Tab-separated table of C-alpha atoms in Angstrom:
chain	number	residue	atom	x	y	z
A	1	UNK	CA	16.120	61.344	87.382
A	2	UNK	CA	19.894	61.370	87.624
A	3	UNK	CA	19.898	58.018	89.383
A	4	UNK	CA	17.470	56.663	86.785
A	5	UNK	CA	19.833	57.560	83.937
A	6	UNK	CA	22.850	56.189	85.785
A	7	UNK	CA	21.094	52.929	86.653
A	8	UNK	CA	19.818	52.485	83.082
A	9	UNK	CA	23.341	53.009	81.804
A	10	UNK	CA	24.550	50.362	84.210
A	11	UNK	CA	21.832	48.018	82.941
A	12	UNK	CA	23.027	48.376	79.343
A	13	UNK	CA	26.638	47.811	80.329
A	14	UNK	CA	25.528	44.719	82.212
A	15	UNK	CA	23.603	43.427	79.194
A	16	UNK	CA	26.712	43.820	77.099
A	17	UNK	CA	29.043	42.160	79.583
A	18	UNK	CA	26.721	39.242	80.363
A	19	UNK	CA	26.319	38.542	76.614
A	20	UNK	CA	22.559	39.157	76.917
A	21	UNK	CA	22.606	41.661	74.062
A	22	UNK	CA	24.646	39.412	71.759
A	23	UNK	CA	22.556	36.319	72.431
A	24	UNK	CA	19.256	38.139	71.884
A	25	UNK	CA	20.471	39.762	68.676
A	26	UNK	CA	21.861	36.473	67.336
A	27	UNK	CA	18.738	34.458	68.116
A	28	UNK	CA	16.336	37.005	66.635
A	29	UNK	CA	18.517	37.436	63.565
A	30	UNK	CA	18.418	33.659	63.195
A	31	UNK	CA	14.623	33.605	63.501
A	32	UNK	CA	14.355	36.350	60.914
A	33	UNK	CA	16.392	34.360	58.393
A	34	UNK	CA	14.798	31.052	59.278
A	35	UNK	CA	11.162	32.036	58.740
A	36	UNK	CA	11.259	32.710	54.981
A	37	UNK	CA	13.612	29.762	54.527
A	38	UNK	CA	11.152	27.355	56.147
A	39	UNK	CA	8.292	28.775	54.106
A	40	UNK	CA	10.304	28.209	50.940
A	41	UNK	CA	11.767	24.823	51.743
A	42	UNK	CA	8.768	23.038	53.334
A	43	UNK	CA	6.681	22.461	50.174
A	44	UNK	CA	9.786	21.214	48.391
A	45	UNK	CA	10.581	18.750	51.170
A	46	UNK	CA	6.997	17.543	51.340
A	47	UNK	CA	6.538	17.154	47.604
A	48	UNK	CA	9.138	14.402	47.482
A	49	UNK	CA	7.360	12.294	50.080
A	50	UNK	CA	5.516	9.225	48.833
A	51	UNK	CA	2.959	8.121	51.406
A	52	UNK	CA	2.756	4.666	49.820
A	53	UNK	CA	0.068	3.355	47.531
A	54	UNK	CA	0.896	6.008	45.000
A	55	UNK	CA	-0.321	8.870	47.214
A	56	UNK	CA	2.056	11.775	46.742
A	57	UNK	CA	1.705	15.052	48.588
A	58	UNK	CA	1.420	18.009	46.287
A	59	UNK	CA	2.032	21.219	48.152
A	60	UNK	CA	1.041	24.573	46.694
A	61	UNK	CA	3.757	27.080	45.915
A	62	UNK	CA	4.744	29.091	48.963
A	63	UNK	CA	3.572	32.674	49.257
A	64	UNK	CA	4.572	35.645	51.358
A	65	UNK	CA	1.829	34.673	53.825
A	66	UNK	CA	3.581	31.343	54.487
A	67	UNK	CA	6.710	33.261	55.307
A	68	UNK	CA	4.826	35.496	57.753
A	69	UNK	CA	3.058	32.478	59.231
A	70	UNK	CA	6.485	31.023	59.988
A	71	UNK	CA	7.592	34.389	61.377
A	72	UNK	CA	4.704	34.549	63.842
A	73	UNK	CA	5.152	30.918	64.803
A	74	UNK	CA	8.900	31.256	65.354
A	75	UNK	CA	8.809	34.567	67.207
A	76	UNK	CA	5.721	33.521	69.175
A	77	UNK	CA	7.340	30.320	70.424
A	78	UNK	CA	11.117	30.252	70.119
A	79	UNK	CA	11.466	34.028	70.369
A	80	UNK	CA	9.307	34.325	73.476
A	81	UNK	CA	11.130	31.398	75.069
A	82	UNK	CA	14.480	33.084	74.432
A	83	UNK	CA	13.123	36.340	75.818
A	84	UNK	CA	11.932	34.598	78.985
A	85	UNK	CA	15.209	32.744	79.518
A	86	UNK	CA	17.489	35.717	78.887
A	87	UNK	CA	15.557	38.077	81.152
A	88	UNK	CA	14.706	35.555	83.872
A	89	UNK	CA	17.585	36.712	86.060
A	90	UNK	CA	16.934	40.407	85.612
A	91	UNK	CA	15.824	40.963	89.222
A	92	UNK	CA	16.876	37.727	90.891
A	93	UNK	CA	20.598	38.007	90.132
A	94	UNK	CA	20.700	41.463	91.605
A	95	UNK	CA	18.862	40.397	94.781
A	96	UNK	CA	20.974	37.271	95.216
A	97	UNK	CA	24.267	39.086	94.913
A	98	UNK	CA	23.081	41.902	97.146
A	99	UNK	CA	24.324	44.515	94.711
A	100	UNK	CA	21.211	46.648	95.170
A	101	UNK	CA	21.713	47.204	98.909
A	102	UNK	CA	24.417	49.853	98.584
A	103	UNK	CA	22.511	51.783	95.922
A	104	UNK	CA	19.259	51.722	97.904
A	105	UNK	CA	20.875	52.771	101.185
A	106	UNK	CA	22.524	55.659	99.338
A	107	UNK	CA	19.067	57.000	98.618
A	108	UNK	CA	18.059	55.617	95.240
A	109	UNK	CA	14.297	55.123	95.085
A	110	UNK	CA	13.087	51.568	94.756
A	111	UNK	CA	10.724	52.310	91.901
A	112	UNK	CA	13.719	53.615	89.950
A	113	UNK	CA	15.155	50.087	89.960
A	114	UNK	CA	11.992	48.540	88.543
A	115	UNK	CA	11.258	51.191	85.943
A	116	UNK	CA	14.858	51.355	84.789
A	117	UNK	CA	15.088	47.584	84.474
A	118	UNK	CA	11.823	47.507	82.539
A	119	UNK	CA	12.994	50.274	80.241
A	120	UNK	CA	16.354	48.678	79.448
A	121	UNK	CA	14.803	45.246	78.881
A	122	UNK	CA	12.173	46.845	76.633
A	123	UNK	CA	14.804	48.612	74.571
A	124	UNK	CA	16.719	45.350	74.076
A	125	UNK	CA	13.548	43.459	73.161
A	126	UNK	CA	12.384	46.185	70.777
A	127	UNK	CA	15.753	46.360	69.050
A	128	UNK	CA	16.064	42.617	68.557
A	129	UNK	CA	12.440	42.322	67.440
A	130	UNK	CA	12.917	45.113	64.885
A	131	UNK	CA	16.068	43.378	63.653
A	132	UNK	CA	14.150	40.123	63.193
A	133	UNK	CA	11.255	41.896	61.505
A	134	UNK	CA	13.490	43.832	59.109
A	135	UNK	CA	15.462	40.766	58.070
A	136	UNK	CA	12.315	38.691	57.563
A	137	UNK	CA	10.658	41.510	55.633
A	138	UNK	CA	13.709	41.933	53.386
A	139	UNK	CA	13.847	38.234	52.500
A	140	UNK	CA	10.101	37.961	52.035
A	141	UNK	CA	9.982	41.025	49.830
A	142	UNK	CA	12.928	39.685	47.807
A	143	UNK	CA	11.383	36.288	47.116
A	144	UNK	CA	7.714	37.232	46.937
A	145	UNK	CA	7.703	40.876	45.839
A	146	UNK	CA	4.808	43.268	46.297
A	147	UNK	CA	2.866	41.147	48.743
A	148	UNK	CA	-0.182	42.775	50.319
A	149	UNK	CA	-0.138	43.054	54.084
A	150	UNK	CA	-3.307	44.302	55.709
A	151	UNK	CA	-3.258	45.728	59.228
A	152	UNK	CA	0.513	45.302	59.204
A	153	UNK	CA	1.190	47.703	62.055
A	154	UNK	CA	-1.282	46.151	64.485
A	155	UNK	CA	-0.228	42.612	63.580
A	156	UNK	CA	3.439	43.278	64.267
A	157	UNK	CA	2.702	45.563	67.209
A	158	UNK	CA	0.628	42.980	69.062
A	159	UNK	CA	3.360	40.348	69.298
A	160	UNK	CA	5.751	43.060	70.486
A	161	UNK	CA	3.229	44.049	73.144
A	162	UNK	CA	3.046	40.459	74.327
A	163	UNK	CA	6.837	40.524	74.753
A	164	UNK	CA	6.534	43.651	76.910
A	165	UNK	CA	3.874	41.885	78.974
A	166	UNK	CA	6.256	38.958	79.506
A	167	UNK	CA	9.054	41.292	80.645
A	168	UNK	CA	6.709	42.920	83.184
A	169	UNK	CA	5.701	39.435	84.321
A	170	UNK	CA	9.331	38.357	84.762
A	171	UNK	CA	10.077	41.448	86.838
A	172	UNK	CA	6.997	40.839	88.978
A	173	UNK	CA	7.946	37.171	89.511
A	174	UNK	CA	11.514	38.112	90.392
A	175	UNK	CA	10.355	40.699	92.948
A	176	UNK	CA	7.787	38.345	94.429
A	177	UNK	CA	10.038	35.321	94.906
A	178	UNK	CA	13.513	36.813	94.816
A	179	UNK	CA	15.076	34.042	92.784
A	180	UNK	CA	15.543	32.988	89.194
A	181	UNK	CA	13.227	30.007	89.329
A	182	UNK	CA	10.415	32.050	90.871
A	183	UNK	CA	10.693	34.450	87.992
A	184	UNK	CA	10.739	31.681	85.377
A	185	UNK	CA	7.927	29.694	86.952
A	186	UNK	CA	5.660	32.735	87.403
A	187	UNK	CA	6.052	33.509	83.727
A	188	UNK	CA	5.533	29.938	82.542
A	189	UNK	CA	2.636	29.462	84.974
A	190	UNK	CA	0.817	32.501	83.623
A	191	UNK	CA	1.397	31.398	80.016
A	192	UNK	CA	0.082	27.900	80.751
A	193	UNK	CA	-2.962	29.349	82.551
A	194	UNK	CA	-3.701	31.708	79.673
A	195	UNK	CA	-3.308	28.869	77.163
A	196	UNK	CA	-5.723	26.723	79.152
A	197	UNK	CA	-8.211	29.596	79.390
A	198	UNK	CA	-7.981	29.890	75.625
A	199	UNK	CA	-9.998	26.666	75.348
A	200	UNK	CA	-13.103	28.601	76.397
A	201	UNK	CA	-14.475	30.230	73.240
A	202	UNK	CA	-15.825	33.399	74.873
A	203	UNK	CA	-12.485	34.126	76.566
A	204	UNK	CA	-10.449	33.872	73.356
A	205	UNK	CA	-11.239	37.380	72.230
A	206	UNK	CA	-9.918	38.905	75.457
A	207	UNK	CA	-7.007	36.578	76.136
A	208	UNK	CA	-3.546	38.199	75.796
A	209	UNK	CA	-2.135	34.934	74.454
A	210	UNK	CA	-4.054	35.676	71.253
A	211	UNK	CA	-1.503	38.420	70.645
A	212	UNK	CA	1.341	35.897	70.500
A	213	UNK	CA	-0.241	33.449	68.108
A	214	UNK	CA	-3.332	34.805	66.421
A	215	UNK	CA	-2.079	37.828	64.549
A	216	UNK	CA	-1.578	36.113	61.195
A	217	UNK	CA	-5.330	36.231	60.712
A	218	UNK	CA	-4.961	39.989	60.982
A	219	UNK	CA	-2.255	40.127	58.348
A	220	UNK	CA	-4.142	38.115	55.743
A	221	UNK	CA	-7.348	40.046	56.489
A	222	UNK	CA	-9.320	37.122	57.899
A	223	UNK	CA	-9.981	39.258	60.941
A	224	UNK	CA	-10.362	42.974	61.359
A	225	UNK	CA	-8.358	45.320	63.501
A	226	UNK	CA	-11.413	45.872	65.687
A	227	UNK	CA	-11.266	42.220	66.796
A	228	UNK	CA	-7.876	42.800	68.363
A	229	UNK	CA	-8.424	46.196	69.975
A	230	UNK	CA	-9.939	44.891	73.258
A	231	UNK	CA	-7.163	42.355	73.828
A	232	UNK	CA	-4.492	44.957	73.044
A	233	UNK	CA	-5.951	47.267	75.686
A	234	UNK	CA	-6.275	44.419	78.204
A	235	UNK	CA	-2.676	43.367	77.652
A	236	UNK	CA	-1.344	46.923	78.077
A	237	UNK	CA	-3.370	47.407	81.255
A	238	UNK	CA	-2.108	44.090	82.625
A	239	UNK	CA	1.522	44.991	81.881
A	240	UNK	CA	1.207	48.381	83.565
A	241	UNK	CA	-0.576	46.944	86.594
A	242	UNK	CA	2.100	44.250	86.922
A	243	UNK	CA	4.728	46.990	87.048
A	244	UNK	CA	2.735	48.950	89.640
A	245	UNK	CA	2.278	45.803	91.733
A	246	UNK	CA	6.010	45.096	91.465
A	247	UNK	CA	6.781	48.560	92.829
A	248	UNK	CA	4.269	48.152	95.669
A	249	UNK	CA	5.623	44.733	96.647
A	250	UNK	CA	9.235	45.848	96.309
A	251	UNK	CA	8.652	48.855	98.564
A	252	UNK	CA	7.555	46.530	101.361
A	253	UNK	CA	10.134	43.848	100.715
A	254	UNK	CA	13.146	43.377	102.949
A	255	UNK	CA	16.296	42.911	100.919
B	1	UNK	CA	18.209	19.341	46.380
B	2	UNK	CA	19.272	20.342	42.898
B	3	UNK	CA	18.841	24.069	43.372
B	4	UNK	CA	21.061	24.618	46.386
B	5	UNK	CA	22.179	27.862	44.809
B	6	UNK	CA	18.752	29.291	45.483
B	7	UNK	CA	19.044	28.644	49.202
B	8	UNK	CA	22.519	30.066	49.673
B	9	UNK	CA	21.311	33.543	50.697
B	10	UNK	CA	19.599	31.823	53.641
B	11	UNK	CA	22.092	29.142	54.471
B	12	UNK	CA	25.217	31.283	54.726
B	13	UNK	CA	23.895	33.697	57.387
B	14	UNK	CA	22.210	30.817	59.239
B	15	UNK	CA	25.428	28.817	59.355
B	16	UNK	CA	27.474	31.843	60.408
B	17	UNK	CA	25.133	32.728	63.311
B	18	UNK	CA	24.784	29.123	64.491
B	19	UNK	CA	28.505	28.449	64.351
B	20	UNK	CA	29.248	31.787	66.009
B	21	UNK	CA	26.920	31.126	68.943
B	22	UNK	CA	28.200	27.586	69.301
B	23	UNK	CA	31.877	28.573	69.229
B	24	UNK	CA	31.377	31.535	71.570
B	25	UNK	CA	29.620	29.417	74.168
B	26	UNK	CA	32.088	26.543	73.784
B	27	UNK	CA	35.069	28.850	74.295
B	28	UNK	CA	33.380	30.406	77.302
B	29	UNK	CA	32.639	26.990	78.807
B	30	UNK	CA	36.223	25.869	78.329
B	31	UNK	CA	37.762	29.034	79.761
B	32	UNK	CA	35.624	29.194	82.912
B	33	UNK	CA	35.228	26.422	85.406
B	34	UNK	CA	32.424	27.606	87.645
B	35	UNK	CA	28.838	27.118	86.555
B	36	UNK	CA	25.630	27.943	88.337
B	37	UNK	CA	24.635	24.327	87.831
B	38	UNK	CA	25.853	21.365	85.829
B	39	UNK	CA	29.452	20.649	84.969
B	40	UNK	CA	31.809	21.092	82.075
B	41	UNK	CA	30.980	17.909	80.069
B	42	UNK	CA	27.251	18.649	80.347
B	43	UNK	CA	27.652	22.179	79.034
B	44	UNK	CA	29.978	21.104	76.224
B	45	UNK	CA	27.418	18.574	75.031
B	46	UNK	CA	24.547	21.065	75.392
B	47	UNK	CA	26.405	23.783	73.509
B	48	UNK	CA	27.417	21.512	70.640
B	49	UNK	CA	24.333	19.374	70.218
B	50	UNK	CA	21.226	21.455	70.801
B	51	UNK	CA	21.469	24.127	68.140
B	52	UNK	CA	20.747	27.546	69.594
B	53	UNK	CA	19.042	26.396	72.795
B	54	UNK	CA	22.241	25.215	74.522
B	55	UNK	CA	24.231	28.442	74.047
B	56	UNK	CA	21.222	30.589	75.022
B	57	UNK	CA	20.655	28.548	78.183
B	58	UNK	CA	24.351	28.644	79.021
B	59	UNK	CA	24.741	32.397	78.692
B	60	UNK	CA	21.450	33.148	80.428
B	61	UNK	CA	21.358	30.799	83.395
B	62	UNK	CA	24.309	28.394	83.276
B	63	UNK	CA	27.197	30.822	83.315
B	64	UNK	CA	28.757	31.235	86.761
B	65	UNK	CA	29.764	34.543	88.303
B	66	UNK	CA	33.337	35.587	87.815
């Protein structure tokens, strides 16, 4: 436990010194401001466009739902991409530099490394996501007051859960291949595979990728919470089993 | 864009964050001369021209060890 606390502390110091914390906070703050802005500005930009032949686009006035649609789109794409890039070196850098060898030979357990890295990455992701969510909520509430959000907790929770899944995936990829590109490619490969699987209609309900993109339908009550419960459970189980597999592989790996 | 005033609460924080990221990465690129890949001109262009993607990429995977 003592080594776990010490290693986690070291992880946070590292995040601060490698600018990981600052970059994540800045990007998610940006996404939080951008989402309501895009929702507000898009109809105005479109309404000026003349398609020729007297056809003019008339866009309806933006609502709070447009703002949240932008939020889910931005966080689901740009946010996840940033998350993947910033945490891609989380294991690989350490293995490449050989900085783990001394700690492990001094008796630190290998699972401590994985769990501590997962915990610190999760804390960073949670903090930046909450920052983004708060900023977006404040702007949305300011411009479109008293908007009704149904299933708000599950909708916002599910995209967070997908982020956790990605972190577990990055750690697993890093352990498996031992370099930055292995980590990145594992993550991207899984996302591409899941996206392709999403073409099959009967898989959609159980596909974790639904958590990254499909939660707006939850917020505007097109779908019920029950539709998303199975995929939430599947995603959590997958994240946990990825962590367990990482520990198993790491225990057998020669550093 | 007659009602720019209305967008100021968005535009000011956006501009501050963008410019901050851009300047921070640019200063870092100029003050360090080892990169994991690429060279100085490449990173300067990436940091200045690609919005937030360049700085994020630079700090995450482009920055060399000191």
